[in-house]
Coordinates of C-alpha atoms in Angstrom, one line a residue:
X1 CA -30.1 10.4 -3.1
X2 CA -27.4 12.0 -5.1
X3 CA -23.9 11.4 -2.8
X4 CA -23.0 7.8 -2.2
X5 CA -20.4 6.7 -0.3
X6 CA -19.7 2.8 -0.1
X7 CA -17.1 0.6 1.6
X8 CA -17.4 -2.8 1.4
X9 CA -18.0 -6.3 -1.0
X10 CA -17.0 -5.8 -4.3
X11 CA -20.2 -7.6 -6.3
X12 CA -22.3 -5.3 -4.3
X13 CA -19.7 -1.7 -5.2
X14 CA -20.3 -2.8 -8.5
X15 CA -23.7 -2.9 -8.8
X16 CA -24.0 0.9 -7.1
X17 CA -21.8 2.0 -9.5
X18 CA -23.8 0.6 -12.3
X19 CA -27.5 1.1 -10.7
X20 CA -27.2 4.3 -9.2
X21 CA -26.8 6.3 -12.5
X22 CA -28.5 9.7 -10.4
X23 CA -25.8 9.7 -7.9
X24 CA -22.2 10.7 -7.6
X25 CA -21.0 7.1 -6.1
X26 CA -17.5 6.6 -4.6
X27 CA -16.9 2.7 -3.7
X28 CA -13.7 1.8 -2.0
X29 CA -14.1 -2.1 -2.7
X30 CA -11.4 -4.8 -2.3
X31 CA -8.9 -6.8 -4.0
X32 CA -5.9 -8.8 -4.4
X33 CA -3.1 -7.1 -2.9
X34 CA 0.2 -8.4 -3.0
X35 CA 4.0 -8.0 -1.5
X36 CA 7.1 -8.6 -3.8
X37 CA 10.2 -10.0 -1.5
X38 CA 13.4 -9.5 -3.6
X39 CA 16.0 -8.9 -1.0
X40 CA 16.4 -7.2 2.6
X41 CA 18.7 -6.1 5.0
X42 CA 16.5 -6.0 8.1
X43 CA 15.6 -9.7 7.4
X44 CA 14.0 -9.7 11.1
X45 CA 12.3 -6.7 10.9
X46 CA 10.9 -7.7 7.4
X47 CA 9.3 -10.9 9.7
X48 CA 8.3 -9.0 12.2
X49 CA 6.1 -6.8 10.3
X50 CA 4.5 -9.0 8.1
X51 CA 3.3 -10.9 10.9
X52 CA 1.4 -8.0 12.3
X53 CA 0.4 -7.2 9.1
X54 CA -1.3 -10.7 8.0
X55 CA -2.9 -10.9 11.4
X56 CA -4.5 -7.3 11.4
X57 CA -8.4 -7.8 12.4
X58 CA -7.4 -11.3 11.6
X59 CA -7.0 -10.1 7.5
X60 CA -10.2 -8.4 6.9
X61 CA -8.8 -5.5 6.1
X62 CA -9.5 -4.2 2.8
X63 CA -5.7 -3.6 2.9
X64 CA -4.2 -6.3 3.6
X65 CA -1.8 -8.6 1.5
X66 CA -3.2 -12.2 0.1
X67 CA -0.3 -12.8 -2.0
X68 CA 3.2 -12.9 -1.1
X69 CA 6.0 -13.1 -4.2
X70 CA 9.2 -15.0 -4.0
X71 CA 11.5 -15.8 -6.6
X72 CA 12.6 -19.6 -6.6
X73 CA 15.9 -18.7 -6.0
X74 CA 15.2 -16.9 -2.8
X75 CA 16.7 -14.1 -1.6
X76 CA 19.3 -12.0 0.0
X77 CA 19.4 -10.4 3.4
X78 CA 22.0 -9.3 6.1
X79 CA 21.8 -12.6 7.7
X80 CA 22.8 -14.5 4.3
X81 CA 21.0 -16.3 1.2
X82 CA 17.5 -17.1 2.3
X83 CA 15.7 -19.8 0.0
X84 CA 12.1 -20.0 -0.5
X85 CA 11.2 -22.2 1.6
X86 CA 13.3 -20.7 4.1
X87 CA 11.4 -17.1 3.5
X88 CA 8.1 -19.1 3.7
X89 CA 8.6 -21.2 6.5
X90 CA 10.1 -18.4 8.2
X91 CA 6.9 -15.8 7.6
X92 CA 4.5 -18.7 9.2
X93 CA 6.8 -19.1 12.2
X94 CA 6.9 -15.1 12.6
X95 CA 3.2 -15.4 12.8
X96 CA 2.8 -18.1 15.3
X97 CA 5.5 -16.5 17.7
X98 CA 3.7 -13.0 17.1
X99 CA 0.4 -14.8 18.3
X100 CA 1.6 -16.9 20.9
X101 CA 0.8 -14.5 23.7
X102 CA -3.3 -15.0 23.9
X103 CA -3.8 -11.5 25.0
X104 CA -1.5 -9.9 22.7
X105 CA -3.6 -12.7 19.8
X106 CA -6.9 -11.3 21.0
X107 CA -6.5 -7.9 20.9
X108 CA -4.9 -7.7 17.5
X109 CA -6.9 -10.5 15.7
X110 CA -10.0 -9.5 16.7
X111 CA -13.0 -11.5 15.5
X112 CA -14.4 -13.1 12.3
X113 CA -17.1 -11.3 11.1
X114 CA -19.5 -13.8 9.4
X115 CA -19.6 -17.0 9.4
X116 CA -19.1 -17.3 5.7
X117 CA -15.7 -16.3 6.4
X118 CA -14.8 -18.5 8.8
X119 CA -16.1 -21.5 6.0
X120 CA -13.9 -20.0 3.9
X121 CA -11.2 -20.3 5.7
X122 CA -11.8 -24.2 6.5
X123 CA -12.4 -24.9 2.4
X124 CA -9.0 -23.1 1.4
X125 CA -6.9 -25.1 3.4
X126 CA -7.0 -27.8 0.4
X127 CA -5.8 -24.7 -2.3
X128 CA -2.1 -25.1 -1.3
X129 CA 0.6 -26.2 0.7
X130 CA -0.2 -25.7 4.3
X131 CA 3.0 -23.3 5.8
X132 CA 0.6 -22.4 9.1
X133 CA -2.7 -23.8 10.0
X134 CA -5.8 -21.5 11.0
X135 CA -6.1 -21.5 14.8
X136 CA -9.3 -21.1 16.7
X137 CA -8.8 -19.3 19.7
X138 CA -10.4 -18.0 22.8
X139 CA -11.5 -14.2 23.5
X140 CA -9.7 -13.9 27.5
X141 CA -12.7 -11.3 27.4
X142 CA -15.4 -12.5 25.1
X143 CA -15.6 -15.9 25.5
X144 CA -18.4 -16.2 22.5
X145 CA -16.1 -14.3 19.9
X146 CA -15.1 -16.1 16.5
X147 CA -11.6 -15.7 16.5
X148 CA -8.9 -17.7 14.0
X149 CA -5.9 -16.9 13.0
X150 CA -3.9 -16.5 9.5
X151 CA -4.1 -19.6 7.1
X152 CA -0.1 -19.0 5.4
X153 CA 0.0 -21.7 2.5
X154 CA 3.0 -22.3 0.0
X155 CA 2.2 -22.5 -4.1
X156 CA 3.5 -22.2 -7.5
X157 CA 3.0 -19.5 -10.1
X158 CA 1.2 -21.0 -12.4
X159 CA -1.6 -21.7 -9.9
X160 CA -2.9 -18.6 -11.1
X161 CA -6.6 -19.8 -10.7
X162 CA -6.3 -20.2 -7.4
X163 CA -4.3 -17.0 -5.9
X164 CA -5.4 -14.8 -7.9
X165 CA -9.2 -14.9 -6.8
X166 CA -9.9 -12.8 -4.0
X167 CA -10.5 -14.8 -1.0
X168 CA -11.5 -12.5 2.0
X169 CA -10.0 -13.4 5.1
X170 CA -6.8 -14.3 6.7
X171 CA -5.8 -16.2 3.7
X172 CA -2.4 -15.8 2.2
X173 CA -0.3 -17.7 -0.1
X174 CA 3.7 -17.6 -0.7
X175 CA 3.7 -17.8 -4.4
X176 CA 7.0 -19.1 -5.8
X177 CA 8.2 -17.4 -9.0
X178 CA 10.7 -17.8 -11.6
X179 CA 12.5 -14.4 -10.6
X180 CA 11.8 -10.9 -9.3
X181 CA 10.7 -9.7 -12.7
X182 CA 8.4 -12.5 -13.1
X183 CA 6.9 -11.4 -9.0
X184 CA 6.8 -8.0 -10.6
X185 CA 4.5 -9.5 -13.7
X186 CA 2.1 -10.9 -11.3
X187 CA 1.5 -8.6 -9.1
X188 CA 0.9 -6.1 -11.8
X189 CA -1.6 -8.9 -13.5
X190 CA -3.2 -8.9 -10.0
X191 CA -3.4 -4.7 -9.2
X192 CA -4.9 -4.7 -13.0
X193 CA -7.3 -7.6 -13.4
X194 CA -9.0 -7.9 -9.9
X195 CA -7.4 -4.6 -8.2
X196 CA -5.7 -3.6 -4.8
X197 CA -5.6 -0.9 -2.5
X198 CA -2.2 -1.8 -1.1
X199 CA 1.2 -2.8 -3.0
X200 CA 4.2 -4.1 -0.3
X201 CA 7.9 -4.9 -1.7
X202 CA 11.5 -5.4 0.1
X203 CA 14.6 -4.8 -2.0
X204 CA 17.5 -3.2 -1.0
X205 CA 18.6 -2.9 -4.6
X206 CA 17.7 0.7 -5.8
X207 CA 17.3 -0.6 -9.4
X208 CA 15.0 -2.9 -8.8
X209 CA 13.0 -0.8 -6.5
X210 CA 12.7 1.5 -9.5
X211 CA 11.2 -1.4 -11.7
X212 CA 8.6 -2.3 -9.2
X213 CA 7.3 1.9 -8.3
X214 CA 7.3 1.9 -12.5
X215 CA 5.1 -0.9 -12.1
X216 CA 3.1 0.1 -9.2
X217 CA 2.6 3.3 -11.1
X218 CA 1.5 1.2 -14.3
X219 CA -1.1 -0.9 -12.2
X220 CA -2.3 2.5 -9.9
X221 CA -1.6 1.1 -6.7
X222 CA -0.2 2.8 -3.6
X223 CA 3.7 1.1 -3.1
X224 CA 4.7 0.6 0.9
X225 CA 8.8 0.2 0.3
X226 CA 11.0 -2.1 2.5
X227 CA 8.0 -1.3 5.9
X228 CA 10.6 -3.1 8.9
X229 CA 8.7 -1.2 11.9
X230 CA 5.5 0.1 12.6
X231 CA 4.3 1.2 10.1
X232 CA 2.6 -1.8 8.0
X233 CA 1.3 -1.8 4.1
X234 CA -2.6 -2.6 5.9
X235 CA -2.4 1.1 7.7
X236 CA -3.9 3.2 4.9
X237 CA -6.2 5.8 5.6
X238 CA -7.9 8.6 4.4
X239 CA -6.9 12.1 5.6
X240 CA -3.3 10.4 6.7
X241 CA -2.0 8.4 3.5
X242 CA -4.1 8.6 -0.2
X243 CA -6.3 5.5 0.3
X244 CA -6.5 3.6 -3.2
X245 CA -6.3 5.9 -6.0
X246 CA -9.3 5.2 -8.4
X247 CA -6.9 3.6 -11.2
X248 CA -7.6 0.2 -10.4
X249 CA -10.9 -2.2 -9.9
X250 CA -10.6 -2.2 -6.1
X251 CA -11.8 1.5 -6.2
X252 CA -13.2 4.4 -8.5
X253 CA -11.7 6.8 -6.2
X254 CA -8.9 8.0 -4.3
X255 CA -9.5 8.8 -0.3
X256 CA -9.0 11.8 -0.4
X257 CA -7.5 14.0 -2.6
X258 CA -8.3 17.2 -4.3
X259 CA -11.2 15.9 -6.9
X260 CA -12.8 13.4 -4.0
X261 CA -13.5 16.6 -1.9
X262 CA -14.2 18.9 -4.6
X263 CA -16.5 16.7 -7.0
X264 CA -19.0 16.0 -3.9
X265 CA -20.2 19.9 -4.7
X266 CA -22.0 20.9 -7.4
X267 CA -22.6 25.0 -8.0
X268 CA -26.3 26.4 -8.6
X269 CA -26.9 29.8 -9.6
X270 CA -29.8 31.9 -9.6
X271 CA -30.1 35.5 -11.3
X272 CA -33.0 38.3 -11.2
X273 CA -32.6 41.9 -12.3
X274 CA -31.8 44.6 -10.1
X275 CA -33.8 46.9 -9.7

């Protein structure tokens, strides 16, 4: 075998890309991707879409968010000063009223993969302050599916330990920071140390929008800027958006550009006199 292509847990990327030393190996892996809140002027619409985003094949996506940075202070949007607690207690009632039709839950949730998973979801509920509780709902159509819905939890920034493992699932925690630069620190920490495929933020301030592309840029992570409709920071794809970028420990490779297509191909040449 000399073309791998893997998608999946990172332990097991890893070890391709360290055991299959006879093989050109691209692993698009996982992470700990992250959204930075600083300010908004669509405070609804910034609701709105997280909701669908955190409840996205009920968070198994490889893309989307388990962290979500908030200064202490709170924030600013068109419908006034928001604190944190506001911001947070506002993103797990978005959720619940985005779920609330069972149909609508269903089909966007879809089911928990492996019972591993859903374990995990009942052990982290001890990891922080509960915002939204995981759900377990019925399939209208599969009555037998494993379906749950987003655990939200509240904690502080120096909890480090805890938020900044990977925890696969629809887990995600409102981390309460000293400021937007100290959001900005973290979630740089988190593209660099444990990797992400997926970078959110909302700031209507150009300036600080700049300082948080610089650090997306730093951290090589794709950056989804002030996302109000629908399009959401989980919707990257190959062949439609560069999917990860290779610059960062979620993957060695970016889906697809130039050198993803063109390194799969390898020239041989053969020569004989002419006669």
């Amino acid at each position: 075998i000399k073309l791998i292509d893997f998608t999946g847990n990172t332990p097991f990327g890893n070890w391709l890309e360290a055991n299959c030393t006879q093989a050109q190996v691209y692993t698009e892996k996982a992470g700990v991707n992250t959204v930075i809140i600083d300010s908004t002027d669509d405070y609804k619409g910034m609701l709105r879409n997280l909701s669908f985003t955190l409840s996205l094949y009920s968070g198994q996506m490889c893309t989307t968010p388990q962290d979500i940075f908030i200064s202490k202070d709170g924030i600013e949007t068109d419908q006034g000063h928001k604190s944190f607690d506001d911001v947070a207690t506002d993103i797990a009632t978005a959720v619940s009223k985005f779920l609330s039709d069972p149909e609508r839950a269903a089909m966007v949730l879809g089911a928990i993969q492996a019972q591993v998973t859903a374990e995990r979801i009942d052990n982290s509920k001890t990891l922080g302050t509960v915002l939204r509780e995981s759900e377990t709902l019925t399939h209208p159509h599969f009555p037998n599916a494993r379906v749950r819905s987003p655990l939200l939890m509240s904690i502080d920034a120096a909890q480090q330990d805890t938020y900044m493992q990977e925890l696969f699932g629809p887990i995600s925690f409102v981390v309460k920071t000293d400021s937007t630069a100290h959001s900005i620190a973290l979630a740089t920490q988190a593209v660099k140390q444990h990797g992400a495929i997926t970078l959110g933020c909302y700031a209507s301030n150009d300036s600080v929008l700049e300082q948080i592309e610089e650090a997306a840029l730093d951290g090589g992570v794709a950056l989804s800027c002030n996302l109000t409709g629908g399009v959401f920071v989980n919707q990257s794809a190959a062949f439609s958006d560069f999917h990860a970028t290779g610059c960062n420990p979620a993957a060695n490779a970016c889906l697809s550009d130039l050198a993803y297509v063109a390194n799969r191909f390898r020239v041989v040449q053969s020569r004989r006199h002419a006669k």
